[in-house]
mmCIF file of C-alpha atoms in Angstrom:
data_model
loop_
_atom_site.group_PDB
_atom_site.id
_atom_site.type_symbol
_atom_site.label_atom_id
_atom_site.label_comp_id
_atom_site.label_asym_id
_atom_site.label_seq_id
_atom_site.Cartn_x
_atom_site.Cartn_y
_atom_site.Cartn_z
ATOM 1 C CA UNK A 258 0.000 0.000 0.000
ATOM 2 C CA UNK A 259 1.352 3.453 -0.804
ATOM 3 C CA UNK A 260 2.493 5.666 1.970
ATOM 4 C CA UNK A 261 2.022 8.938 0.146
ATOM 5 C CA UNK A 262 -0.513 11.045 0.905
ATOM 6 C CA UNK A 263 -3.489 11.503 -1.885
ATOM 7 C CA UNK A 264 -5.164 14.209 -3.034
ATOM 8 C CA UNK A 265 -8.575 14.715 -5.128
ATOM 9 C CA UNK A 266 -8.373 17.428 -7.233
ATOM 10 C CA UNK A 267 -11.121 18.600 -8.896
ATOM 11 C CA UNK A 268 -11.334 19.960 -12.655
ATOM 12 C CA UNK A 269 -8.501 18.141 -12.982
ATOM 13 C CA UNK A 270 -8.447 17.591 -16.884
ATOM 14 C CA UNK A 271 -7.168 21.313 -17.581
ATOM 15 C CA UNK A 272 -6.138 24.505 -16.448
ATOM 16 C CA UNK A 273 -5.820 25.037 -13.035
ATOM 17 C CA UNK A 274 -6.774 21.496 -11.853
ATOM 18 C CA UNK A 275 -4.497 19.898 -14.032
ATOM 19 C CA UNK A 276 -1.477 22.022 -13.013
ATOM 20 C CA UNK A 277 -2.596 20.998 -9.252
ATOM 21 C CA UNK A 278 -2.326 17.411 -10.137
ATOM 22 C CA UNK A 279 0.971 17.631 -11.727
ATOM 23 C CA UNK A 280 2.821 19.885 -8.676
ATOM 24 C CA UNK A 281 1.414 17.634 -6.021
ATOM 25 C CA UNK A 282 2.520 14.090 -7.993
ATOM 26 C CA UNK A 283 6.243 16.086 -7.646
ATOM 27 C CA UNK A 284 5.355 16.953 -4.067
ATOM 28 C CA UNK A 285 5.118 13.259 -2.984
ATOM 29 C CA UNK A 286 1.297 12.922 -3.699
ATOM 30 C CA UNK A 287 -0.533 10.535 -5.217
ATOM 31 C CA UNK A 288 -3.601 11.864 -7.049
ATOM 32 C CA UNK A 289 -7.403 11.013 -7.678
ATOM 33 C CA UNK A 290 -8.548 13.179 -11.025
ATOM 34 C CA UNK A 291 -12.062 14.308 -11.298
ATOM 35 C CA UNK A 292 -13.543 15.919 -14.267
ATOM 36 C CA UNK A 293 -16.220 15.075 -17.063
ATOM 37 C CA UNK A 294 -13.434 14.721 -20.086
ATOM 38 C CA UNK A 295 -12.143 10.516 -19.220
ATOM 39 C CA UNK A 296 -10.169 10.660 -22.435
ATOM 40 C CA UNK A 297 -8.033 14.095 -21.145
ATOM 41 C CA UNK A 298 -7.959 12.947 -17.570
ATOM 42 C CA UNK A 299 -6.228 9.357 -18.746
ATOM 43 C CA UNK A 300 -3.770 11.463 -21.067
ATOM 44 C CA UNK A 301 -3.016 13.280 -17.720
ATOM 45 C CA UNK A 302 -2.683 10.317 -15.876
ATOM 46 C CA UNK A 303 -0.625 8.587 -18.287
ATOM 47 C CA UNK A 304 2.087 11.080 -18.685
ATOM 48 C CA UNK A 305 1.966 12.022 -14.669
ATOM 49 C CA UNK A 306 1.981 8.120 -13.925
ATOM 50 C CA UNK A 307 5.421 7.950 -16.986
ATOM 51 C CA UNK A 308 7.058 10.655 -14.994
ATOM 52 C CA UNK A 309 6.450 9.713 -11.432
ATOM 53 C CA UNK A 310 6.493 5.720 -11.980
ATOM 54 C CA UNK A 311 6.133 5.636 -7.961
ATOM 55 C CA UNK A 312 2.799 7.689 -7.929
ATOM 56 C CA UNK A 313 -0.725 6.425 -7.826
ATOM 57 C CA UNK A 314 -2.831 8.207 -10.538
ATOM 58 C CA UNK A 315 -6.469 7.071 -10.768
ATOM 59 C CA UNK A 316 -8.956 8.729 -12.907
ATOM 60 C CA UNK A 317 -12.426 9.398 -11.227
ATOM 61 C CA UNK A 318 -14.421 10.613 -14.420
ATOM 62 C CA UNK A 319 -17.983 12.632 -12.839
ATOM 63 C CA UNK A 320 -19.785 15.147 -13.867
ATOM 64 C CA UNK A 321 -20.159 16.882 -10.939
ATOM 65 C CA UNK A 322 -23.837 18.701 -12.017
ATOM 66 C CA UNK A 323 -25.194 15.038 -12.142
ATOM 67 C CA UNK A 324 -26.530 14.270 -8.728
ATOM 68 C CA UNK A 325 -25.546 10.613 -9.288
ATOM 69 C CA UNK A 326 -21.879 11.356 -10.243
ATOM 70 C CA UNK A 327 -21.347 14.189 -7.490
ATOM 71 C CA UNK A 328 -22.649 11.397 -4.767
ATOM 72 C CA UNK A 329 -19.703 9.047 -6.423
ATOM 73 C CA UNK A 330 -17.184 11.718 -5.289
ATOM 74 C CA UNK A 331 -18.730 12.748 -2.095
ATOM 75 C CA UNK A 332 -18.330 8.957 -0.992
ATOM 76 C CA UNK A 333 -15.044 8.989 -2.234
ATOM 77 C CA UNK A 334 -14.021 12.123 0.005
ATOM 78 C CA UNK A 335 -16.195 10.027 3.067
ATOM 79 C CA UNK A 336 -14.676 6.909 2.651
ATOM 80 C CA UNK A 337 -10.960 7.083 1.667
ATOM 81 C CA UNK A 338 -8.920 7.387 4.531
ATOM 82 C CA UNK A 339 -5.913 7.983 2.460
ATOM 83 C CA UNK A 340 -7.063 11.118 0.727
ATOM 84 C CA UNK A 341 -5.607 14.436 2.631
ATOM 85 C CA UNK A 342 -6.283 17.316 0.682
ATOM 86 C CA UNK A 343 -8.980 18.683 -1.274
ATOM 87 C CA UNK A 344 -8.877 20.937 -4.414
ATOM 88 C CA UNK A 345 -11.836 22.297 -5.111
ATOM 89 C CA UNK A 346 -11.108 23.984 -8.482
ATOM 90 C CA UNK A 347 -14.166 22.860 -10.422
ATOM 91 C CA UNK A 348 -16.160 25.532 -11.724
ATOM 92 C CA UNK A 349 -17.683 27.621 -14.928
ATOM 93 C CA UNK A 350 -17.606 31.452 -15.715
ATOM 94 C CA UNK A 351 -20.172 33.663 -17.239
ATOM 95 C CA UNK A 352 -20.280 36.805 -19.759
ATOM 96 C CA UNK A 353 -22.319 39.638 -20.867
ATOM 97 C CA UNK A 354 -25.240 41.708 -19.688
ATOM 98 C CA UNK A 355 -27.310 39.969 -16.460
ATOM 99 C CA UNK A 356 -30.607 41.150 -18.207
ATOM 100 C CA UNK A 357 -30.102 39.590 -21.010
ATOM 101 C CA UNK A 358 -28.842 35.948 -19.041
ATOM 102 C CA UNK A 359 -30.217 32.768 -19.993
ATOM 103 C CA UNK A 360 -31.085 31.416 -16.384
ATOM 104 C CA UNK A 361 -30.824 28.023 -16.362
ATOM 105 C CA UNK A 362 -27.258 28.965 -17.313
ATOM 106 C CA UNK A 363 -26.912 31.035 -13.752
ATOM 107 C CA UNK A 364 -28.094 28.482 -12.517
ATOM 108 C CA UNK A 365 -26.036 26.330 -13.817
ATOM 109 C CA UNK A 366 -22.877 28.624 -12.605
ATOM 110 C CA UNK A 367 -24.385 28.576 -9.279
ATOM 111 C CA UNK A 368 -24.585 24.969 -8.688
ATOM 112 C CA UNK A 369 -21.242 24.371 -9.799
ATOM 113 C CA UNK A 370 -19.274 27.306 -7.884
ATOM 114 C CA UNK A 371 -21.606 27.166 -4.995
ATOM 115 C CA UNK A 372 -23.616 24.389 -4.265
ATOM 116 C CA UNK A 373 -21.024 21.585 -5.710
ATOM 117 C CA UNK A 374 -18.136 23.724 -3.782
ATOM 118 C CA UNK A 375 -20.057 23.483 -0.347
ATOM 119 C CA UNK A 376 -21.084 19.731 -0.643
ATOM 120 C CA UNK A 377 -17.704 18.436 -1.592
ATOM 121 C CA UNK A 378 -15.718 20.464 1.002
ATOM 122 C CA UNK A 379 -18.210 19.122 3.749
ATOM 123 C CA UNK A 380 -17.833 15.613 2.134
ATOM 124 C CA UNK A 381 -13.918 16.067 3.255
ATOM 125 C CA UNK A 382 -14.790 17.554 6.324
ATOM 126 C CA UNK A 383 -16.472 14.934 7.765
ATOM 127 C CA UNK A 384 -13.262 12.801 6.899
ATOM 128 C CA UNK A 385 -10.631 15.134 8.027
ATOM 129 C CA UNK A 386 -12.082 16.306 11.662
ATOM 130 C CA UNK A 387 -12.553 11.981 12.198
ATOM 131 C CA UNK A 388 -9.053 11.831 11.619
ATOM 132 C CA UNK A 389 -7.941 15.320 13.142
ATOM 133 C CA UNK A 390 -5.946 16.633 9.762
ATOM 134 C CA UNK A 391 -6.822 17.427 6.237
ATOM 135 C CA UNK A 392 -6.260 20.014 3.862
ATOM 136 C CA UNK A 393 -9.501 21.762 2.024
ATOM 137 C CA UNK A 394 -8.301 24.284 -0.904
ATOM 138 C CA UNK A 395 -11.263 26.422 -2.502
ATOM 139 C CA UNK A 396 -10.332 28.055 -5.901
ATOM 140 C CA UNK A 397 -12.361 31.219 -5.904
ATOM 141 C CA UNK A 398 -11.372 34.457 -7.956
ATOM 142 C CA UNK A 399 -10.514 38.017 -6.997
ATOM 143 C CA UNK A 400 -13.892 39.244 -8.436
ATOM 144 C CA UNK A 401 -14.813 38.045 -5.061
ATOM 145 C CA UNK A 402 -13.479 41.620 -4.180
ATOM 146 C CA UNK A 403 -14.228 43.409 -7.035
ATOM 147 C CA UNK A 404 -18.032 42.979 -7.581
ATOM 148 C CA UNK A 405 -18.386 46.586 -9.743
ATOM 149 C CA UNK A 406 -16.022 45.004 -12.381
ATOM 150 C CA UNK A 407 -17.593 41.771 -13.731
ATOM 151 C CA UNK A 408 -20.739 39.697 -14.280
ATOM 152 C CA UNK A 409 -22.840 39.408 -11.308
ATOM 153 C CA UNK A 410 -23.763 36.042 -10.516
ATOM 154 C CA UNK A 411 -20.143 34.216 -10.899
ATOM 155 C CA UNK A 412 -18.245 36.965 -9.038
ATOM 156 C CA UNK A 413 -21.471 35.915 -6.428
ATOM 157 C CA UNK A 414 -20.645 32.490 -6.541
ATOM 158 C CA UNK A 415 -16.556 33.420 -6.167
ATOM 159 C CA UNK A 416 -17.560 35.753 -3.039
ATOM 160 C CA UNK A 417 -19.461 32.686 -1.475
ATOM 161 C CA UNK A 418 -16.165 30.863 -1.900
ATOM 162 C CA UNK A 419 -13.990 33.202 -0.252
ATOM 163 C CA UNK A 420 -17.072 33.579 2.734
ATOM 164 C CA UNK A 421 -17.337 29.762 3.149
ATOM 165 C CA UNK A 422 -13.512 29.244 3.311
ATOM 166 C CA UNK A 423 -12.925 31.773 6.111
ATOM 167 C CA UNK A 424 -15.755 30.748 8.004
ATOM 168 C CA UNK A 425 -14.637 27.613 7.493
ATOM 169 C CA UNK A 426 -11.372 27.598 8.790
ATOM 170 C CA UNK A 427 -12.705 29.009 12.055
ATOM 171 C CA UNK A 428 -14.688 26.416 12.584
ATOM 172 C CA UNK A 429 -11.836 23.642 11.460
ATOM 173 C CA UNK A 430 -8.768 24.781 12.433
ATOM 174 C CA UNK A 431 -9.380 23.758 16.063
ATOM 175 C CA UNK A 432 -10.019 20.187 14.556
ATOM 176 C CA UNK A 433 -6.619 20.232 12.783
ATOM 177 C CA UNK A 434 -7.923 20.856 8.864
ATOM 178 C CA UNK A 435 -6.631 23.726 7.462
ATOM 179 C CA UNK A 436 -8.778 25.399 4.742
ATOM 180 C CA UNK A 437 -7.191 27.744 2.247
ATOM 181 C CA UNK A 438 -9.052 30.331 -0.339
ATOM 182 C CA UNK A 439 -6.834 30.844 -3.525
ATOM 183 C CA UNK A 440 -8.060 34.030 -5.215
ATOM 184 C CA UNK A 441 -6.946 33.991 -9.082
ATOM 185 C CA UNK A 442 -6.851 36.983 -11.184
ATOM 186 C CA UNK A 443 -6.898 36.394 -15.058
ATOM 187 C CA UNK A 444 -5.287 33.432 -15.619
ATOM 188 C CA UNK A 445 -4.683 31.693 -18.721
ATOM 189 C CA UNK A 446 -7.118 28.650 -18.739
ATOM 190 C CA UNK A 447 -10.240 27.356 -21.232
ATOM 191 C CA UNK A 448 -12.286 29.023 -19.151
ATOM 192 C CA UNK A 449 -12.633 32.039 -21.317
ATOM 193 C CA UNK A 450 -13.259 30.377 -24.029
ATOM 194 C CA UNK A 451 -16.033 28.862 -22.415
ATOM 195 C CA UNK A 452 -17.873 31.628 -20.968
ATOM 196 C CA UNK A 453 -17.588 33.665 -24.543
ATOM 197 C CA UNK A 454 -14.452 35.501 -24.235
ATOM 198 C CA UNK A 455 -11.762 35.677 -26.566
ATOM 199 C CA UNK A 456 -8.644 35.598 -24.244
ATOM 200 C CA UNK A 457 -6.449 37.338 -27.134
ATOM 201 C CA UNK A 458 -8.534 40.517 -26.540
ATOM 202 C CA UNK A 459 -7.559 40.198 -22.617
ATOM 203 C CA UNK A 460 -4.978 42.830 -21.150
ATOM 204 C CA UNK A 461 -1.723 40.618 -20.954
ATOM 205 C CA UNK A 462 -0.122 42.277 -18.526
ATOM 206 C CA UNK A 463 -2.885 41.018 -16.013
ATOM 207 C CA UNK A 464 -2.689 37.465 -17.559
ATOM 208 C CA UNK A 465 -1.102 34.925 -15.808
ATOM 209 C CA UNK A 466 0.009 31.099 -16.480
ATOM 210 C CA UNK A 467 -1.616 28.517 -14.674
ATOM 211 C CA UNK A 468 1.348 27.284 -13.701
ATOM 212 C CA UNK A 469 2.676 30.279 -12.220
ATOM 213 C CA UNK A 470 -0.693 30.752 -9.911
ATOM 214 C CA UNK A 471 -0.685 27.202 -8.774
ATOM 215 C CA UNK A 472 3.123 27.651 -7.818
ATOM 216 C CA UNK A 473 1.894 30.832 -5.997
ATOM 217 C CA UNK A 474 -1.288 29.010 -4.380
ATOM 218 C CA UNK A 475 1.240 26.419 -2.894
ATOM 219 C CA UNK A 476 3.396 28.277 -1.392
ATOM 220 C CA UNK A 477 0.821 30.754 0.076
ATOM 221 C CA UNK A 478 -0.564 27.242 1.812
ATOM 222 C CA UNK A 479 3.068 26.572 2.763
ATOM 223 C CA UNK A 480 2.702 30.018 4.336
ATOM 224 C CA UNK A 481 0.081 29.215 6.282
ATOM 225 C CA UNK A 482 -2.530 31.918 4.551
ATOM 226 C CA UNK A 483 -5.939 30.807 4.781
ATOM 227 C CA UNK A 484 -6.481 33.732 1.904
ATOM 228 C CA UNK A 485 -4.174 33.585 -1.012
ATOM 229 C CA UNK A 486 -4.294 36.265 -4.207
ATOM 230 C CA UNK A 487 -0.942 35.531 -6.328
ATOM 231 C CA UNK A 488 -1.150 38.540 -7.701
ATOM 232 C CA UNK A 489 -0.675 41.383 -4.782
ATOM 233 C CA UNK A 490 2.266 42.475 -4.607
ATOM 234 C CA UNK A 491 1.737 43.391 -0.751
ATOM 235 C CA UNK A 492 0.338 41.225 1.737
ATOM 236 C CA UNK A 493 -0.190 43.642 4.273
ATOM 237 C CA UNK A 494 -2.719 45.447 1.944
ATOM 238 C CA UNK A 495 -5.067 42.221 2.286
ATOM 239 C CA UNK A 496 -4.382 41.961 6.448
ATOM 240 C CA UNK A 497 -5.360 45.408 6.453
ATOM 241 C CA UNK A 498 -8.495 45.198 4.269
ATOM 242 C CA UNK A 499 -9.698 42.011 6.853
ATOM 243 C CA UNK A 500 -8.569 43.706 9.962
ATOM 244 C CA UNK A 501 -10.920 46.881 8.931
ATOM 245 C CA UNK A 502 -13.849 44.350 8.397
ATOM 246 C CA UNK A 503 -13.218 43.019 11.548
ATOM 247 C CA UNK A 504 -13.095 46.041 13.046
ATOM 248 C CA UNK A 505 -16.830 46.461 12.045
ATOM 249 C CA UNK A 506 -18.417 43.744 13.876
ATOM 250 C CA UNK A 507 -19.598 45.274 17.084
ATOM 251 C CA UNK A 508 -21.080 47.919 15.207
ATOM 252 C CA UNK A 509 -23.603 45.495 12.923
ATOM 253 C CA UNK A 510 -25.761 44.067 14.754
ATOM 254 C CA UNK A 511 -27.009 47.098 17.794
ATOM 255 C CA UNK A 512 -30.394 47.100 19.112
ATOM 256 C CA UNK A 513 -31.346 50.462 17.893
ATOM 257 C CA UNK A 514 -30.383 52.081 13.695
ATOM 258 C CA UNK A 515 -27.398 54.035 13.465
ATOM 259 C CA UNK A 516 -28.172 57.971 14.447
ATOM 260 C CA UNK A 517 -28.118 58.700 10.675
ATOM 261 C CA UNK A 518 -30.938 56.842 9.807
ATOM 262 C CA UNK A 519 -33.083 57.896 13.392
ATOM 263 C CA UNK A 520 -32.698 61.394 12.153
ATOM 264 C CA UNK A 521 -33.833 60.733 8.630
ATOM 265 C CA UNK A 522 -36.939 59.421 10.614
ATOM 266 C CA UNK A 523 -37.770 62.274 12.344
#
């Protein structure tokens, strides 16, 4: 039986997922890929499993928006003792005007950056607190942060991300899982292409590789940051952004509407 830890990585056939898979298989890992595409996740496999003959690659095809196939995985996450981190990096984008939306397609985004997110991470929760260590990893987006600047119901789902991995690792830290929040900017995935966008009309000063984000997102986990953006340049400029919203707490929840709004009243 292997001694190396495993990991599940989500989305695992491209992009972001796939670059996961590869840096953990050279960090001592051995790997379980999820994704819809079988034929692209056993290419992966193949040429992770020729350069790392000692790894364990298995291929875990789901389509995690099938209720059936999402169950497969959140059994998986239950019942495999072996598995010790998480990558959640499954998930869709969106373009153009909200009004003009087709909404089974929001919906669509929702279940999938949301709903999917939130079941799978609690799938490896119950695991990790029974054996008092585990890694969760959520891949949201910095449109988390910026919700003037792009469509409104995938920045929504990203913002839910970043919410639900903070509260999150309050609540799981304690119990010896650690849960991090990696917050890409424009990276260079299929993703664009998928949502409508033509990445060769993208800025490409503020597009980066995959592989230089995942690189990033590991060593802001080596770091110990439960929030990780690749991109700032200054860390202190996200401490002090979460120590002000801290700072508001006491002041949301008072028995009696701030004086502002009393004398509006009157």
């Amino acid at each position: 039986m292997s001694a190396r830890p495993k990991a599940l990585v989500t989305g695992a056939s491209s992009g972001i997922g796939a670059v996961y898979a590869d840096r953990l298989v050279r960090l001592g890992h051995d790997v379980v890929l999820v994704a819809r595409d079988e034929a692209r996740l056993r290419a992966l496999a193949e040429r992770l499993q020729g350069e790392h003959g000692d790894a364990r690659i298995e291929v875990l095809r789901a389509d995690l928006l099938d209720r059936a196939d999402l169950a497969r995985v959140e059994a998986r996450l239950r019942d495999d003792d072996a598995i010790a981190l998480l990558v959640n990096n499954a998930g869709i984008s969106a373009a153009g005007s909200f009004i003009d939306a087709d909404p089974d397609k929001l919906e669509t985004i929702i279940t999938l950056n949301a709903t999917v997110v939130t079941r799978l991470a609690l799938a490896a929760a119950k695991r990790f607190v029974a054996r008092g260590s585990g890694t969760i990893v959520n891949i949201g987006s910095v449109t988390a942060l910026m919700p003037e600047s792009f469509e409104p119901v995938y920045l929504a789902t990203k913002a839910y991300v970043l919410a639900l991995s903070q509260s999150l690792q309050q609540q799981l830290e304690p119990r010896g899982v650690r849960v991090q929040a990696v917050l890409p900017g424009m990276t260079r995935t299929e993703i664009w292409e998928r949502s409508g966008v033509d990445p060769q009309a993208l800025p490409p000063d503020m597009l980066m590789e995959a592989s230089e984000l995942v690189d990033a997102a590991l060593a802001g986990l080596d770091m110990g940051e439960t929030v990780t953006i690749p991109s700032l340049p200054d860390a202190e400029a996200w401490d002090e952004f979460n120590a002000q919203r801290r700072r508001l707490g006491p002041f949301l929840s008072r028995r009696h509407a701030a004086e502002r709004y009393r004398l509006a009243i009157e």
